Tab-separated table of C-alpha atoms and ligand atoms in Angstrom:
chain	number	residue	atom	x	y	z
A	1	MET	CA	30.969	12.334	22.695
A	2	ASN	CA	28.406	12.033	25.491
A	3	LEU	CA	25.713	9.533	24.513
A	4	GLU	CA	24.336	8.967	27.990
A	5	LYS	CA	20.678	9.676	27.222
A	6	SER	CA	20.821	7.687	23.978
A	7	LEU	CA	22.187	4.740	25.929
A	8	GLU	CA	19.460	5.084	28.523
A	9	LEU	CA	16.736	5.078	25.853
A	10	PHE	CA	18.395	2.238	23.969
A	11	ILE	CA	18.246	0.071	27.087
A	12	LYS	CA	14.727	1.167	28.027
A	13	GLY	CA	13.537	0.703	24.431
A	14	GLN	CA	14.453	-2.992	24.442
A	15	LYS	CA	11.459	-3.744	26.603
A	16	HIS	CA	8.609	-2.977	24.211
A	17	LEU	CA	10.296	-2.379	20.859
A	18	VAL	CA	12.178	-5.097	19.029
A	19	GLY	CA	15.832	-4.198	19.601
A	20	ALA	CA	14.618	-0.687	20.480
A	21	VAL	CA	14.087	0.110	16.790
A	22	ASN	CA	11.461	-0.070	14.061
A	23	SER	CA	13.919	-0.833	11.263
A	24	PRO	CA	17.004	-2.997	11.863
A	25	VAL	CA	19.731	-0.721	10.422
A	26	ARG	CA	18.934	1.791	13.175
A	27	ALA	CA	20.276	-0.620	15.805
A	28	TYR	CA	23.924	-0.060	14.686
A	29	LYS	CA	24.729	-3.771	14.818
A	30	SER	CA	27.455	-3.536	12.185
A	31	VAL	CA	29.255	-0.630	13.835
A	32	GLY	CA	28.546	-1.599	17.431
A	33	GLY	CA	27.985	0.905	20.220
A	34	VAL	CA	25.022	3.032	21.149
A	35	PRO	CA	22.629	4.040	18.369
A	36	LEU	CA	21.820	7.725	18.455
A	37	PHE	CA	18.340	8.661	19.554
A	38	ILE	CA	17.237	11.823	17.802
A	39	GLN	CA	15.471	14.737	19.393
A	40	LYS	CA	15.001	17.008	16.410
A	41	ALA	CA	16.424	18.297	13.177
A	42	LYS	CA	16.537	21.534	11.217
A	43	GLY	CA	18.187	22.356	7.908
A	44	SER	CA	21.414	20.420	7.428
A	45	LYS	CA	21.670	19.493	11.125
A	46	ILE	CA	20.311	16.747	13.302
A	47	ILE	CA	20.382	16.847	17.106
A	48	ASP	CA	20.392	13.824	19.413
A	49	VAL	CA	18.805	13.472	22.849
A	50	ASP	CA	22.145	14.363	24.490
A	51	ARG	CA	22.086	17.649	22.553
A	52	ASN	CA	24.973	16.731	20.260
A	53	ARG	CA	24.659	18.423	16.858
A	54	TYR	CA	25.641	16.691	13.647
A	55	ILE	CA	25.693	17.512	9.964
A	56	ASP	CA	23.167	15.011	8.648
A	57	LEU	CA	24.339	12.838	5.732
A	58	VAL	CA	21.716	10.173	6.440
A	59	LEU	CA	18.688	12.364	5.736
A	60	SER	CA	16.395	9.553	6.849
A	61	TYR	CA	18.039	7.343	4.184
A	62	GLY	CA	17.195	9.754	1.433
A	63	PRO	CA	13.846	11.546	1.738
A	64	MET	CA	15.035	14.812	3.311
A	65	ILE	CA	16.653	16.159	0.155
A	66	LEU	CA	15.790	19.782	1.051
A	67	GLY	CA	17.198	19.343	4.538
A	68	HIS	CA	14.937	19.180	7.557
A	69	ARG	CA	11.806	21.274	7.940
A	70	ASP	CA	12.062	23.420	4.861
A	71	LYS	CA	9.869	26.456	5.538
A	72	ARG	CA	7.770	26.197	2.396
A	73	VAL	CA	7.193	22.479	2.847
A	74	GLU	CA	6.252	22.932	6.480
A	75	LYS	CA	3.735	25.598	5.535
A	76	SER	CA	2.048	23.278	3.023
A	77	ILE	CA	1.848	20.455	5.549
A	78	LEU	CA	0.258	22.689	8.171
A	79	LYS	CA	-2.246	24.003	5.668
A	80	ALA	CA	-3.280	20.474	4.643
A	81	LEU	CA	-3.471	19.375	8.268
A	82	LYS	CA	-6.216	21.908	8.971
A	83	ASN	CA	-8.498	20.294	6.367
A	84	GLY	CA	-8.401	16.847	7.960
A	85	TYR	CA	-6.090	13.857	8.078
A	86	THR	CA	-7.581	11.255	5.755
A	87	PHE	CA	-10.887	10.880	3.952
A	88	GLY	CA	-11.064	7.491	2.228
A	89	ALA	CA	-11.848	9.383	-0.966
A	90	THR	CA	-9.721	11.100	-3.563
A	91	SER	CA	-8.713	14.682	-2.877
A	92	LYS	CA	-7.326	17.320	-5.227
A	93	GLY	CA	-3.705	17.015	-4.102
A	94	GLU	CA	-3.526	13.461	-5.438
A	95	LEU	CA	-4.368	14.673	-8.948
A	96	LYS	CA	-1.776	17.383	-8.696
A	97	ILE	CA	1.111	15.186	-7.597
A	98	ALA	CA	0.101	12.469	-10.077
A	99	LYS	CA	0.495	14.980	-12.899
A	100	MET	CA	3.829	16.181	-11.525
A	101	VAL	CA	5.151	12.629	-11.347
A	102	CYS	CA	3.906	11.578	-14.798
A	103	ASP	CA	5.377	14.773	-16.267
A	104	SER	CA	8.792	13.945	-14.869
A	105	PHE	CA	8.971	10.369	-16.205
A	106	PRO	CA	8.346	10.203	-19.970
A	107	GLY	CA	7.397	6.509	-19.833
A	108	MET	CA	4.668	7.087	-17.276
A	109	ASP	CA	1.065	7.911	-18.194
A	110	LYS	CA	-0.565	6.840	-14.950
A	111	VAL	CA	0.599	6.349	-11.406
A	112	ARG	CA	-0.725	4.703	-8.236
A	113	PHE	CA	0.317	5.999	-4.823
A	114	VAL	CA	1.040	3.647	-1.912
A	115	ASN	CA	2.628	4.029	1.531
A	116	SER	CA	6.224	2.810	1.176
A	117	GLY	CA	8.898	1.762	-1.274
A	118	THR	CA	8.357	-1.868	-0.311
A	119	GLU	CA	4.702	-1.603	-1.237
A	120	ALA	CA	5.473	0.169	-4.520
A	121	VAL	CA	7.820	-2.599	-5.603
A	122	LEU	CA	5.695	-5.540	-4.539
A	123	SER	CA	2.760	-3.998	-6.393
A	124	ALA	CA	4.914	-3.383	-9.476
A	125	LEU	CA	5.890	-7.060	-9.507
A	126	ARG	CA	2.299	-8.164	-9.238
A	127	LEU	CA	1.473	-5.786	-12.071
A	128	ALA	CA	4.273	-7.134	-14.276
A	129	ARG	CA	3.057	-10.665	-13.670
A	130	ALA	CA	-0.557	-9.749	-14.292
A	131	PHE	CA	0.260	-7.870	-17.493
A	132	THR	CA	2.542	-10.523	-19.007
A	133	ASN	CA	0.790	-13.599	-17.596
A	134	LYS	CA	4.218	-14.877	-16.594
A	135	ASP	CA	5.621	-15.654	-13.167
A	136	LYS	CA	9.400	-15.395	-13.067
A	137	ILE	CA	11.418	-12.289	-12.281
A	138	ILE	CA	15.110	-11.524	-12.412
A	139	LYS	CA	16.752	-9.442	-9.704
A	140	PHE	CA	20.408	-8.536	-9.143
A	141	SER	CA	22.591	-9.531	-6.187
A	142	GLY	CA	23.085	-6.619	-3.839
A	143	CYS	CA	20.010	-4.716	-5.014
A	144	TYR	CA	17.396	-4.104	-2.341
A	145	HIS	CA	13.765	-3.692	-3.269
A	146	GLY	CA	12.044	-3.617	0.108
A	147	HIS	CA	11.192	-6.517	2.376
A	148	SER	CA	8.507	-8.388	0.434
A	149	ASP	CA	8.978	-12.176	0.312
A	150	ALA	CA	9.810	-12.618	-3.363
A	151	LEU	CA	12.580	-10.033	-3.226
A	152	LEU	CA	14.376	-10.997	-0.045
A	153	VAL	CA	17.130	-12.869	-1.816
A	154	ALA	CA	20.657	-11.511	-2.248
A	155	ALA	CA	19.176	-8.228	-1.111
A	156	GLY	CA	21.956	-5.864	-0.117
A	157	SER	CA	22.745	-3.644	2.847
A	158	GLY	CA	20.410	-4.510	5.701
A	159	LEU	CA	20.976	-8.187	5.146
A	160	VAL	CA	24.736	-8.053	4.479
A	161	THR	CA	25.172	-5.945	7.529
A	162	LEU	CA	23.280	-8.421	9.653
A	163	SER	CA	24.816	-11.410	7.838
A	164	ILE	CA	21.403	-12.882	7.167
A	165	PRO	CA	21.438	-14.850	3.891
A	166	GLY	CA	17.959	-13.777	2.843
A	167	SER	CA	15.499	-14.050	5.691
A	168	LYS	CA	13.916	-16.679	7.851
A	169	GLY	CA	10.192	-16.946	7.362
A	170	VAL	CA	10.333	-16.613	3.585
A	171	PRO	CA	8.948	-19.877	2.197
A	172	THR	CA	10.925	-21.500	-0.609
A	173	ASP	CA	7.763	-21.314	-2.701
A	174	ALA	CA	7.744	-17.517	-2.399
A	175	ILE	CA	11.167	-17.181	-4.015
A	176	LYS	CA	11.072	-20.063	-6.459
A	177	ASN	CA	10.242	-17.608	-9.246
A	178	THR	CA	13.013	-15.188	-8.322
A	179	LEU	CA	16.111	-15.570	-10.512
A	180	ILE	CA	19.383	-13.863	-9.633
A	181	ALA	CA	21.809	-12.093	-11.957
A	182	GLU	CA	24.976	-10.097	-11.265
A	183	TYR	CA	25.078	-6.294	-11.477
A	184	ASN	CA	27.011	-4.952	-14.471
A	185	ASN	CA	27.158	-8.436	-15.976
A	186	ILE	CA	24.879	-8.741	-18.985
A	187	GLU	CA	25.916	-12.348	-19.628
A	188	SER	CA	24.438	-13.369	-16.273
A	189	VAL	CA	21.125	-11.860	-17.409
A	190	LYS	CA	21.267	-13.562	-20.799
A	191	ASN	CA	21.971	-16.914	-19.134
A	192	GLN	CA	18.767	-16.661	-17.120
A	193	ILE	CA	16.746	-15.445	-20.077
A	194	ASN	CA	17.971	-18.327	-22.218
A	195	LYS	CA	17.209	-20.858	-19.502
A	196	TYR	CA	13.618	-19.843	-18.707
A	197	GLU	CA	10.569	-19.113	-20.841
A	198	ASP	CA	8.206	-17.439	-18.454
A	199	ILE	CA	10.033	-14.312	-17.289
A	200	ALA	CA	7.673	-11.428	-16.504
A	201	ALA	CA	10.192	-8.790	-15.513
A	202	VAL	CA	13.713	-7.748	-14.696
A	203	ILE	CA	13.931	-5.449	-11.686
A	204	ILE	CA	16.974	-3.303	-10.981
A	205	GLU	CA	18.160	-0.271	-9.052
A	206	PRO	CA	19.318	1.773	-12.079
A	207	ILE	CA	21.987	3.245	-9.821
A	208	ALA	CA	22.493	0.830	-6.975
A	209	GLY	CA	22.475	2.331	-3.501
A	210	ASN	CA	21.871	-0.607	-1.229
A	211	MET	CA	25.266	-2.306	-1.508
A	212	GLY	CA	26.832	1.108	-1.176
A	213	VAL	CA	26.622	3.219	-4.331
A	214	VAL	CA	27.450	1.189	-7.439
A	215	LEU	CA	27.104	2.695	-10.889
A	216	PRO	CA	25.851	0.764	-13.867
A	217	ASN	CA	28.125	0.832	-16.850
A	218	LYS	CA	26.436	2.400	-19.852
A	219	GLU	CA	26.678	-0.609	-22.078
A	220	PHE	CA	25.221	-2.913	-19.430
A	221	ILE	CA	22.172	-0.758	-18.847
A	222	SER	CA	21.428	-0.075	-22.515
A	223	GLU	CA	21.937	-3.750	-23.356
A	224	LEU	CA	19.561	-4.645	-20.513
A	225	ARG	CA	16.940	-2.317	-21.954
A	226	LYS	CA	17.455	-3.806	-25.394
A	227	ILE	CA	17.146	-7.492	-24.533
A	228	THR	CA	14.168	-7.061	-22.239
A	229	LYS	CA	12.371	-5.224	-25.019
A	230	GLU	CA	13.239	-7.899	-27.581
A	231	LYS	CA	12.013	-10.705	-25.335
A	232	GLY	CA	8.806	-9.028	-24.168
A	233	ILE	CA	10.106	-8.873	-20.604
A	234	LEU	CA	9.147	-5.771	-18.613
A	235	LEU	CA	11.962	-3.671	-17.200
A	236	ILE	CA	11.110	-2.400	-13.720
A	237	LEU	CA	13.370	0.413	-12.600
A	238	ASP	CA	13.309	0.698	-8.836
A	239	GLU	CA	13.906	4.419	-8.406
A	240	VAL	CA	12.763	4.495	-4.780
A	241	MET	CA	16.184	5.893	-3.889
A	242	THR	CA	17.182	7.614	-7.138
A	243	GLY	CA	13.874	9.200	-8.172
A	244	TYR	CA	14.141	12.997	-7.807
A	245	ARG	CA	17.558	12.465	-6.209
A	246	SER	CA	19.854	11.688	-9.146
A	247	LYS	CA	17.928	14.058	-11.329
A	248	PHE	CA	14.352	15.318	-11.368
A	249	GLY	CA	13.421	12.515	-13.768
A	250	GLY	CA	15.458	10.000	-11.802
A	251	ALA	CA	18.288	7.839	-13.042
A	252	GLN	CA	16.319	7.185	-16.226
A	253	GLU	CA	16.767	10.754	-17.346
A	254	LEU	CA	20.504	10.563	-16.782
A	255	LEU	CA	21.059	7.139	-18.273
A	256	GLY	CA	18.775	7.822	-21.213
A	257	ILE	CA	16.620	4.742	-20.763
A	258	GLU	CA	12.911	4.327	-20.173
A	259	ALA	CA	11.387	1.894	-17.717
A	260	ASP	CA	8.286	-0.147	-18.421
A	261	ILE	CA	7.344	0.262	-14.772
A	262	THR	CA	8.934	2.822	-12.436
A	263	CYS	CA	8.890	2.511	-8.641
A	264	LEU	CA	9.233	5.581	-6.438
A	265	GLY	CA	9.454	6.346	-2.719
A	266	LYS	CA	11.677	8.271	-0.300
A	267	VAL	CA	12.039	11.822	-1.819
A	268	ILE	CA	8.560	11.696	-3.348
A	269	GLY	CA	7.015	11.925	0.145
A	270	GLY	CA	9.488	14.517	1.422
A	271	GLY	CA	9.617	12.686	4.771
A	272	PHE	CA	6.097	11.293	4.889
A	273	PRO	CA	5.376	7.625	4.068
A	274	VAL	CA	4.738	7.651	0.308
A	275	GLY	CA	5.568	5.234	-2.460
A	276	ALA	CA	4.327	5.049	-6.041
A	277	TYR	CA	4.450	2.903	-9.124
A	278	GLY	CA	3.618	3.983	-12.624
A	279	ALA	CA	3.800	2.975	-16.268
A	280	ARG	CA	2.292	3.653	-19.668
A	281	ASN	CA	-1.502	3.380	-20.032
A	282	GLU	CA	-1.504	-0.080	-21.564
A	283	ILE	CA	0.185	-1.521	-18.457
A	284	MET	CA	-1.541	0.574	-15.782
A	285	GLU	CA	-4.962	-0.361	-17.166
A	286	THR	CA	-4.328	-3.807	-15.640
A	287	VAL	CA	-4.670	-2.277	-12.147
A	288	ALA	CA	-8.061	-2.277	-10.374
A	289	PRO	CA	-10.520	-0.583	-10.818
A	290	LEU	CA	-9.586	-0.470	-14.542
A	291	GLY	CA	-8.324	-4.048	-14.611
A	292	ASP	CA	-8.135	-7.268	-12.654
A	293	MET	CA	-4.927	-6.794	-10.691
A	294	TYR	CA	-5.963	-5.955	-7.147
A	295	GLN	CA	-4.009	-3.468	-5.063
A	296	ALA	CA	-5.450	-1.129	-2.439
A	297	GLY	CA	-4.626	0.956	0.632
A	298	THR	CA	-6.647	2.625	3.407
A	299	LEU	CA	-4.196	5.502	3.723
A	300	SER	CA	-2.856	5.554	0.153
A	301	GLY	CA	-2.696	9.084	-1.245
A	302	ASN	CA	-2.965	10.498	2.281
A	303	PRO	CA	-3.644	14.233	1.936
A	304	ILE	CA	-0.964	15.396	4.386
A	305	ALA	CA	1.658	13.158	2.786
A	306	MET	CA	0.636	14.369	-0.674
A	307	ALA	CA	0.915	18.006	0.440
A	308	CYS	CA	4.428	17.354	1.713
A	309	GLY	CA	5.357	15.522	-1.496
A	310	ILE	CA	3.963	18.262	-3.739
A	311	ALA	CA	5.778	21.013	-1.851
A	312	THR	CA	9.036	19.050	-1.906
A	313	LEU	CA	8.886	18.309	-5.630
A	314	LYS	CA	7.881	21.886	-6.438
A	315	GLU	CA	10.830	23.245	-4.528
A	316	LEU	CA	13.211	20.765	-6.148
A	317	LYS	CA	11.962	21.651	-9.593
A	318	LYS	CA	12.443	25.329	-8.867
A	319	GLN	CA	15.903	24.958	-7.346
A	320	ASP	CA	17.196	22.369	-9.846
A	321	PRO	CA	20.027	21.505	-7.425
A	322	TYR	CA	21.468	18.621	-9.419
A	323	ASP	CA	24.599	20.345	-10.754
A	324	LYS	CA	25.295	21.763	-7.330
A	325	PHE	CA	24.978	18.290	-5.815
A	326	ASN	CA	27.687	17.065	-8.165
A	327	GLU	CA	29.993	19.868	-7.129
A	328	VAL	CA	29.495	19.236	-3.416
A	329	ALA	CA	29.879	15.465	-3.843
A	330	GLU	CA	33.063	15.971	-5.836
A	331	LYS	CA	34.498	18.099	-3.032
A	332	ILE	CA	33.689	15.443	-0.445
A	333	GLU	CA	35.198	12.789	-2.715
A	334	ILE	CA	38.409	14.784	-2.888
A	335	PHE	CA	38.491	15.191	0.917
A	336	LEU	CA	38.082	11.440	1.284
A	337	LEU	CA	40.643	10.412	-1.313
A	338	GLU	CA	43.257	12.908	-0.139
A	339	ALA	CA	42.875	11.922	3.506
A	340	ALA	CA	43.052	8.242	2.571
A	341	LYS	CA	46.171	8.776	0.507
A	342	GLU	CA	47.860	10.778	3.218
A	343	ASN	CA	47.267	7.928	5.640
A	344	ASN	CA	48.032	5.018	3.296
A	345	ILE	CA	44.498	3.677	3.341
A	346	ASP	CA	42.942	1.893	0.369
A	347	LEU	CA	39.740	3.685	-0.519
A	348	GLN	CA	37.344	3.777	-3.466
A	349	VAL	CA	34.684	6.441	-3.784
A	350	ASN	CA	31.602	5.781	-5.885
A	351	ARG	CA	29.183	8.621	-6.348
A	352	PHE	CA	26.342	9.774	-8.455
A	353	GLY	CA	24.720	13.170	-7.958
A	354	SER	CA	23.751	13.452	-4.329
A	355	MET	CA	24.488	9.816	-3.416
A	356	MET	CA	27.955	8.575	-2.538
A	357	SER	CA	29.843	5.761	-0.812
A	358	PRO	CA	33.470	5.438	0.192
A	359	PHE	CA	34.537	1.781	0.257
A	360	PHE	CA	37.563	0.693	2.283
A	361	SER	CA	38.891	-1.508	-0.496
A	362	SER	CA	41.679	-1.603	-3.075
A	363	GLU	CA	39.354	-2.957	-5.780
A	364	ASP	CA	37.001	-1.125	-8.106
A	365	ILE	CA	33.514	-1.596	-6.720
A	366	VAL	CA	31.250	-2.639	-9.578
A	367	ASP	CA	28.980	-5.294	-8.097
A	368	PHE	CA	27.975	-7.052	-4.902
A	369	LYS	CA	31.034	-9.275	-4.806
A	370	SER	CA	33.526	-6.441	-5.122
A	371	ALA	CA	31.565	-4.365	-2.574
A	372	GLN	CA	32.137	-7.147	-0.090
A	373	THR	CA	35.915	-6.795	-0.357
A	374	SER	CA	35.524	-3.682	1.815
A	375	ASP	CA	37.130	-3.667	5.236
A	376	THR	CA	34.144	-3.174	7.518
A	377	GLU	CA	36.363	-2.897	10.609
A	378	LYS	CA	37.960	0.202	9.113
A	379	PHE	CA	34.532	1.553	8.299
A	380	LYS	CA	33.496	1.049	11.906
A	381	THR	CA	36.443	3.078	13.208
A	382	PHE	CA	35.812	5.740	10.582
A	383	PHE	CA	32.099	5.894	11.403
A	384	TRP	CA	32.540	6.499	15.142
A	385	ASN	CA	35.204	9.116	14.577
A	386	MET	CA	32.920	10.948	12.162
A	387	ILE	CA	30.190	10.876	14.831
A	388	ASP	CA	32.677	12.232	17.383
A	389	ASN	CA	33.490	14.998	14.940
A	390	GLY	CA	29.887	15.960	14.307
A	391	VAL	CA	28.961	14.150	11.086
A	392	PHE	CA	25.998	11.764	11.127
A	393	LEU	CA	26.571	8.910	8.658
A	394	PRO	CA	24.593	5.772	7.873
A	395	PRO	CA	25.901	3.070	10.241
A	396	SER	CA	26.994	0.615	7.551
A	397	GLN	CA	29.653	0.308	4.870
A	398	PHE	CA	26.870	-0.717	2.508
A	399	GLU	CA	24.549	2.284	2.753
A	400	ALA	CA	24.740	5.441	0.658
A	401	TRP	CA	25.540	8.874	2.079
A	402	PHE	CA	23.035	11.507	1.000
A	403	LEU	CA	23.376	15.222	0.375
A	404	SER	CA	20.758	17.889	0.930
A	405	THR	CA	20.374	21.228	-0.828
A	406	VAL	CA	21.146	23.126	2.391
A	407	ILE	CA	24.700	21.950	3.084
A	408	SER	CA	26.626	25.188	3.646
A	409	LYS	CA	30.243	26.123	2.972
A	410	LYS	CA	30.823	25.933	6.698
A	411	ASP	CA	29.298	22.436	6.811
A	412	LEU	CA	31.689	21.390	4.042
A	413	LYS	CA	34.668	22.729	5.991
A	414	ASN	CA	33.528	20.768	9.032
A	415	ILE	CA	33.020	17.640	6.949
A	416	GLU	CA	36.560	18.032	5.606
A	417	LYS	CA	37.974	18.411	9.109
A	418	ALA	CA	36.031	15.388	10.372
A	419	ILE	CA	37.232	13.278	7.440
A	420	LYS	CA	40.874	14.219	8.051
A	421	THR	CA	40.697	13.332	11.744
A	422	SER	CA	38.722	10.134	11.137
A	423	MET	CA	40.984	8.835	8.375
A	424	LYS	CA	43.978	9.383	10.631
A	425	ALA	CA	42.209	7.448	13.394
A	426	VAL	CA	41.622	4.584	10.933
A	427	ALA	CA	45.330	4.549	10.060
A	428	ASP	CA	46.377	4.697	13.721
A	429	LYS	CA	44.173	1.746	14.572
A	430	HIS	CA	44.468	-0.483	11.487
A	431	ASN	CA	47.767	0.229	9.686
A	432	SER	CA	50.445	-1.887	11.263
B	1	PLP	C1	14.478	2.130	0.453
B	1	PLP	C2	14.275	1.311	-0.743
B	1	PLP	C3	13.158	0.460	-0.893
B	1	PLP	C4	12.180	0.223	0.221
B	1	PLP	O1	11.470	1.357	0.569
B	1	PLP	P1	10.753	1.422	2.006
B	1	PLP	O2	10.044	2.729	1.985
B	1	PLP	O3	11.841	1.311	3.009
B	1	PLP	O4	9.825	0.270	2.079
B	1	PLP	C5	12.993	-0.194	-2.087
B	1	PLP	N1	13.874	-0.040	-3.099
B	1	PLP	C6	14.954	0.755	-2.989
B	1	PLP	C7	15.866	0.904	-4.152
B	1	PLP	C8	15.201	1.446	-1.811
B	1	PLP	O5	16.303	2.204	-1.703
């Protein structure tokens, strides 16, 4: 694979960008080598600056669920663009997408739009604290909720990959109210709840995607809903990754639970910077201007971003691709497991709808600790061979692969071929 121009830009980029990137995972530290610089993308494909074409299973870490530059979405964006870029006043599109979002989450009467998943979650926490008049929150190891101070503890992929145990610059005071529990372990939640009085909220990725994909067991999640309700603790479901991806109504619809506060991002903006948090009226009335919890944003509800979000959600609703996603993911799972078996490689595949992760491990992956049994050296070999064979994957064992609605039969064949070759390369290098 010729990555000459990517290398050139990677070196040049070091001068005025930090590590030549604007988000650390893009620097490929955990897989080494030259990060791809992208020229453009269309449909299921992404093309780098050296003109290599790849089937895109990163999809900008989730948002591009319809593939790149869907015609109908592009048309809506261009139409909005002609009316102006931002007004500092509410425009009609915001009302429209607010209704669409509230209609898809039964527990949501009102919603507030922001500019990123990070912002959605940090606002949701403030809201939970304001509403309950309590300070403490419980989060789970391996779950990532954006980079706000209070949540940068035991926070999954970006940090595991970089081996940073949290982050420098986060004052102890900022995390003193953050309690940690273990995913799929209800006792660890009960222990915290029994120890502390003033818990405002439990926050969780209802299907975890930031330690690789990890599914909640049914009992754990329904028990979690039950105890939080009993104790007057708000349950915040961070559906920034899963909202509109697992199902139109997010993981909640599939798991049959209802959040007190739901956080959204990624797919909801269709590729533009959008986040949102919403809840029933009683809770949302705490937010200014109705209540005393302050949260604002110059570009929040940006008309172009809203137009892109509306068009994306509309198309998703119409296509209802969720069964098809399962079929495609199952096929890819079979390719992976068969190739692993053929080459005597230990592999676990976790998947849910259009999110999936193969783990190079012999253990079931059910939480952060088991995820870390994965052999990241094998992943590294696998990753670069997939790139060589035209499949663009997230550059970390602990990130989810994403599917789009436009993956073709031919793409699937090519994915199968790439997996076969790459798994063999892993065996050749690592099986002794
Ligand atoms: C991506 C992600 C975030 C952060 O969203 P940004 O838009 O990157 O700030 C928060 N929570 C979850 C579950 C995510 O996957």
